């Protein structure tokens, strides 16, 4: 079982819709979770991080964490074509290994006009 | 200093050659990380430094790989006797002290192609 699992997609949503991206993790010792956006050929760009159960909102983005279910999600409201990218979920264990991140394989999002 | 710089951006090398990549972190960041990303996969951790000390190495970092961070500033990643399986994007990231997770910034990466 992979430590961080994501559906590779592609996930297609119409412009203006809500895109829902999901991620599960296996290590209950995981403490913090991150969503990165990666355009083709570019490096990952941090969108949000979350470490408490519940929701965290930032503009059009909402991260949701449920530690009991080992589940993290990212909602993108009013999706725009510029949101089309691969979204990487990552977890940080929070032990003495620095801020090492373990990433999922990413979900490709396509926002269609 | 606006971000993490990596050089070169692209490198094409013949199998068996040695290559070296450089990473300049954000100046006030004391932690520096190297990751590798292949097509269709997420970045995979290779190693990290706190100041000049290399504190952890992944099992992915075979004996052909070596990383240094002299004086706790820039870092180099060397791959000796390159193999086609080494073809990937090599990403460097830096962060501040523990807890400053929002400052985890990736550089633009070095794309290595081994032919």
GROMACS .gro file of C-alpha atoms in nm:
model
  228
    1UNK     CA    1   0.000   0.000   0.000
    2UNK     CA    2   0.137   0.339  -0.099
    3UNK     CA    3   0.183   0.590   0.180
    4UNK     CA    4  -0.015   0.856  -0.007
    5UNK     CA    5  -0.270   0.760  -0.268
    6UNK     CA    6  -0.444   0.973  -0.527
    7UNK     CA    7  -0.657   0.895  -0.827
    8UNK     CA    8  -0.443   0.986  -1.127
    9UNK     CA    9  -0.742   1.115  -1.326
   10UNK     CA   10  -0.787   1.302  -1.543
   11UNK     CA   11  -1.067   1.471  -1.357
   12UNK     CA   12  -1.266   1.689  -1.595
   13UNK     CA   13  -1.494   1.965  -1.470
   14UNK     CA   14  -1.668   2.248  -1.655
   15UNK     CA   15  -1.557   2.604  -1.598
   16UNK     CA   16  -1.723   2.752  -1.291
   17UNK     CA   17  -1.788   2.415  -1.126
   18UNK     CA   18  -1.640   2.279  -0.804
   19UNK     CA   19  -1.347   2.042  -0.847
   20UNK     CA   20  -1.299   1.788  -0.570
   21UNK     CA   21  -0.960   1.623  -0.536
   22UNK     CA   22  -0.908   1.340  -0.290
   23UNK     CA   23  -0.614   1.181  -0.114
   24UNK     CA   24  -0.578   0.900   0.139
   25UNK     CA   25  -0.277   0.814   0.349
   26UNK     CA   26  -0.171   0.505   0.539
   27UNK     CA   27   0.054   0.637   0.816
   28UNK     CA   28  -0.145   0.750   1.119
   29UNK     CA   29   0.169   0.926   1.241
   30UNK     CA   30   0.130   1.180   0.963
   31UNK     CA   31   0.081   1.526   1.106
   32UNK     CA   32   0.059   1.782   0.829
   33UNK     CA   33  -0.072   1.768   0.478
   34UNK     CA   34  -0.002   1.976   0.173
   35UNK     CA   35  -0.155   2.040  -0.164
   36UNK     CA   36   0.078   2.142  -0.445
   37UNK     CA   37  -0.017   2.244  -0.797
   38UNK     CA   38   0.215   2.146  -1.081
   39UNK     CA   39   0.183   2.267  -1.437
   40UNK     CA   40   0.334   2.049  -1.705
   41UNK     CA   41   0.712   2.083  -1.711
   42UNK     CA   42   0.717   2.311  -1.407
   43UNK     CA   43   0.803   2.257  -1.043
   44UNK     CA   44   0.539   2.209  -0.770
   45UNK     CA   45   0.382   2.520  -0.622
   46UNK     CA   46   0.234   2.512  -0.271
   47UNK     CA   47  -0.137   2.591  -0.256
   48UNK     CA   48  -0.236   2.501   0.099
   49UNK     CA   49  -0.138   2.306   0.405
   50UNK     CA   50  -0.357   2.170   0.685
   51UNK     CA   51  -0.280   1.993   1.011
   52UNK     CA   52  -0.605   2.011   1.211
   53UNK     CA   53  -0.918   1.810   1.149
   54UNK     CA   54  -1.182   2.005   0.965
   55UNK     CA   55  -1.181   2.260   0.689
   56UNK     CA   56  -0.936   2.534   0.599
   57UNK     CA   57  -1.032   2.792   0.341
   58UNK     CA   58  -0.813   3.022   0.133
   59UNK     CA   59  -0.986   3.208  -0.146
   60UNK     CA   60  -1.133   2.959  -0.392
   61UNK     CA   61  -0.954   2.669  -0.224
   62UNK     CA   62  -1.073   2.462   0.073
   63UNK     CA   63  -0.866   2.183   0.225
   64UNK     CA   64  -1.041   1.921   0.435
   65UNK     CA   65  -0.873   1.679   0.676
   66UNK     CA   66  -1.023   1.378   0.849
   67UNK     CA   67  -0.755   1.201   1.049
   68UNK     CA   68  -0.989   0.925   1.168
   69UNK     CA   69  -1.058   0.827   0.807
   70UNK     CA   70  -0.702   0.915   0.695
   71UNK     CA   71  -0.845   1.132   0.423
   72UNK     CA   72  -0.751   1.472   0.282
   73UNK     CA   73  -0.930   1.661   0.011
   74UNK     CA   74  -0.901   1.984  -0.185
   75UNK     CA   75  -1.202   2.168  -0.320
   76UNK     CA   76  -1.160   2.430  -0.589
   77UNK     CA   77  -1.463   2.653  -0.630
   78UNK     CA   78  -1.542   2.842  -0.949
   79UNK     CA   79  -1.288   2.637  -1.141
   80UNK     CA   80  -1.101   2.824  -1.414
   81UNK     CA   81  -0.911   2.691  -1.716
   82UNK     CA   82  -0.593   2.818  -1.547
   83UNK     CA   83  -0.658   2.564  -1.270
   84UNK     CA   84  -0.586   2.285  -1.518
   85UNK     CA   85  -0.279   2.117  -1.375
   86UNK     CA   86  -0.169   1.817  -1.172
   87UNK     CA   87  -0.247   1.843  -0.801
   88UNK     CA   88  -0.009   1.667  -0.566
   89UNK     CA   89  -0.104   1.565  -0.215
   90UNK     CA   90   0.182   1.529   0.036
   91UNK     CA   91   0.216   1.444   0.401
   92UNK     CA   92   0.477   1.534   0.658
   93UNK     CA   93   0.533   1.303   0.948
   94UNK     CA   94   0.663   1.561   1.190
   95UNK     CA   95   0.932   1.344   1.344
   96UNK     CA   96   1.302   1.415   1.356
   97UNK     CA   97   1.340   1.380   0.980
   98UNK     CA   98   1.305   1.747   0.911
   99UNK     CA   99   1.022   1.860   0.692
  100UNK     CA  100   1.052   1.565   0.458
  101UNK     CA  101   0.742   1.523   0.245
  102UNK     CA  102   0.594   1.208   0.098
  103UNK     CA  103   0.394   1.277  -0.217
  104UNK     CA  104   0.117   1.097  -0.398
  105UNK     CA  105   0.132   1.048  -0.772
  106UNK     CA  106  -0.095   1.345  -0.835
  107UNK     CA  107  -0.437   1.396  -0.991
  108UNK     CA  108  -0.462   1.565  -1.328
  109UNK     CA  109  -0.738   1.825  -1.337
  110UNK     CA  110  -0.884   1.957  -1.661
  111UNK     CA  111  -1.118   2.253  -1.650
  112UNK     CA  112  -1.314   2.270  -1.972
  113UNK     CA  113  -1.463   2.580  -2.130
  114UNK     CA  114   1.689   3.665  -0.351
  115UNK     CA  115   1.341   3.573  -0.460
  116UNK     CA  116   1.348   3.196  -0.466
  117UNK     CA  117   1.536   2.873  -0.496
  118UNK     CA  118   1.768   2.864  -0.798
  119UNK     CA  119   1.878   2.551  -0.977
  120UNK     CA  120   2.136   2.514  -1.247
  121UNK     CA  121   2.134   2.389  -1.515
  122UNK     CA  122   1.768   2.379  -1.615
  123UNK     CA  123   1.830   2.097  -1.861
  124UNK     CA  124   2.110   1.847  -1.896
  125UNK     CA  125   2.153   1.582  -2.162
  126UNK     CA  126   2.431   1.336  -2.100
  127UNK     CA  127   2.554   1.007  -2.235
  128UNK     CA  128   2.520   0.695  -2.028
  129UNK     CA  129   2.823   0.648  -1.807
  130UNK     CA  130   2.909   1.016  -1.776
  131UNK     CA  131   2.909   1.209  -1.448
  132UNK     CA  132   2.682   1.507  -1.394
  133UNK     CA  133   2.659   1.769  -1.122
  134UNK     CA  134   2.366   1.993  -1.039
  135UNK     CA  135   2.367   2.302  -0.823
  136UNK     CA  136   2.099   2.446  -0.594
  137UNK     CA  137   2.102   2.788  -0.429
  138UNK     CA  138   1.838   2.803  -0.154
  139UNK     CA  139   1.660   3.108  -0.022
  140UNK     CA  140   1.929   3.280   0.179
  141UNK     CA  141   1.764   3.268   0.523
  142UNK     CA  142   1.658   2.903   0.488
  143UNK     CA  143   1.874   2.657   0.679
  144UNK     CA  144   1.715   2.339   0.545
  145UNK     CA  145   1.771   2.216   0.191
  146UNK     CA  146   1.613   1.914   0.025
  147UNK     CA  147   1.666   1.719  -0.294
  148UNK     CA  148   1.382   1.531  -0.461
  149UNK     CA  149   1.357   1.337  -0.785
  150UNK     CA  150   1.046   1.325  -1.001
  151UNK     CA  151   0.984   1.092  -1.293
  152UNK     CA  152   0.701   1.123  -1.543
  153UNK     CA  153   0.362   1.052  -1.393
  154UNK     CA  154   0.494   1.029  -1.039
  155UNK     CA  155   0.513   1.263  -0.745
  156UNK     CA  156   0.847   1.393  -0.620
  157UNK     CA  157   1.046   1.137  -0.421
  158UNK     CA  158   1.268   1.242  -0.135
  159UNK     CA  159   1.641   1.188  -0.186
  160UNK     CA  160   1.821   1.372   0.094
  161UNK     CA  161   1.818   1.678   0.315
  162UNK     CA  162   2.061   1.910   0.487
  163UNK     CA  163   2.029   2.125   0.792
  164UNK     CA  164   2.295   2.387   0.748
  165UNK     CA  165   2.599   2.190   0.625
  166UNK     CA  166   2.501   1.859   0.787
  167UNK     CA  167   2.340   1.591   0.570
  168UNK     CA  168   2.087   1.448   0.814
  169UNK     CA  169   1.900   1.192   0.608
  170UNK     CA  170   1.945   0.998   0.285
  171UNK     CA  171   1.679   0.794   0.110
  172UNK     CA  172   1.752   0.439   0.001
  173UNK     CA  173   1.689   0.579  -0.349
  174UNK     CA  174   2.023   0.754  -0.319
  175UNK     CA  175   2.253   0.482  -0.444
  176UNK     CA  176   2.631   0.489  -0.409
  177UNK     CA  177   2.649   0.669  -0.744
  178UNK     CA  178   2.477   0.970  -0.593
  179UNK     CA  179   2.644   1.218  -0.363
  180UNK     CA  180   2.524   1.547  -0.227
  181UNK     CA  181   2.711   1.820  -0.048
  182UNK     CA  182   2.632   2.151   0.110
  183UNK     CA  183   2.961   2.316   0.199
  184UNK     CA  184   2.933   2.601   0.447
  185UNK     CA  185   2.558   2.553   0.466
  186UNK     CA  186   2.488   2.764   0.160
  187UNK     CA  187   2.446   2.619  -0.191
  188UNK     CA  188   2.426   2.245  -0.249
  189UNK     CA  189   2.546   2.016  -0.525
  190UNK     CA  190   2.409   1.679  -0.631
  191UNK     CA  191   2.645   1.460  -0.831
  192UNK     CA  192   2.551   1.146  -1.018
  193UNK     CA  193   2.838   0.926  -1.127
  194UNK     CA  194   2.824   0.675  -1.412
  195UNK     CA  195   2.477   0.786  -1.515
  196UNK     CA  196   2.221   0.528  -1.624
  197UNK     CA  197   1.909   0.573  -1.835
  198UNK     CA  198   1.701   0.517  -1.524
  199UNK     CA  199   1.848   0.835  -1.378
  200UNK     CA  200   1.653   1.041  -1.632
  201UNK     CA  201   1.419   1.255  -1.425
  202UNK     CA  202   1.353   1.604  -1.294
  203UNK     CA  203   1.573   1.679  -0.995
  204UNK     CA  204   1.409   1.925  -0.763
  205UNK     CA  205   1.565   2.124  -0.483
  206UNK     CA  206   1.363   2.286  -0.204
  207UNK     CA  207   1.445   2.491   0.101
  208UNK     CA  208   1.271   2.579   0.424
  209UNK     CA  209   1.329   2.772   0.740
  210UNK     CA  210   1.349   2.629   1.093
  211UNK     CA  211   1.112   2.358   1.213
  212UNK     CA  212   0.753   2.474   1.189
  213UNK     CA  213   0.810   2.710   0.900
  214UNK     CA  214   0.643   2.465   0.664
  215UNK     CA  215   0.479   2.730   0.453
  216UNK     CA  216   0.825   2.831   0.341
  217UNK     CA  217   0.886   2.498   0.167
  218UNK     CA  218   0.976   2.636  -0.175
  219UNK     CA  219   1.083   2.431  -0.474
  220UNK     CA  220   1.326   2.550  -0.736
  221UNK     CA  221   1.250   2.520  -1.107
  222UNK     CA  222   1.428   2.187  -1.124
  223UNK     CA  223   1.697   2.034  -1.342
  224UNK     CA  224   1.569   1.798  -1.607
  225UNK     CA  225   1.822   1.523  -1.674
  226UNK     CA  226   1.808   1.310  -1.986
  227UNK     CA  227   2.050   1.020  -2.011
  228UNK     CA  228   2.090   0.889  -2.366
   0.00000   0.00000   0.00000
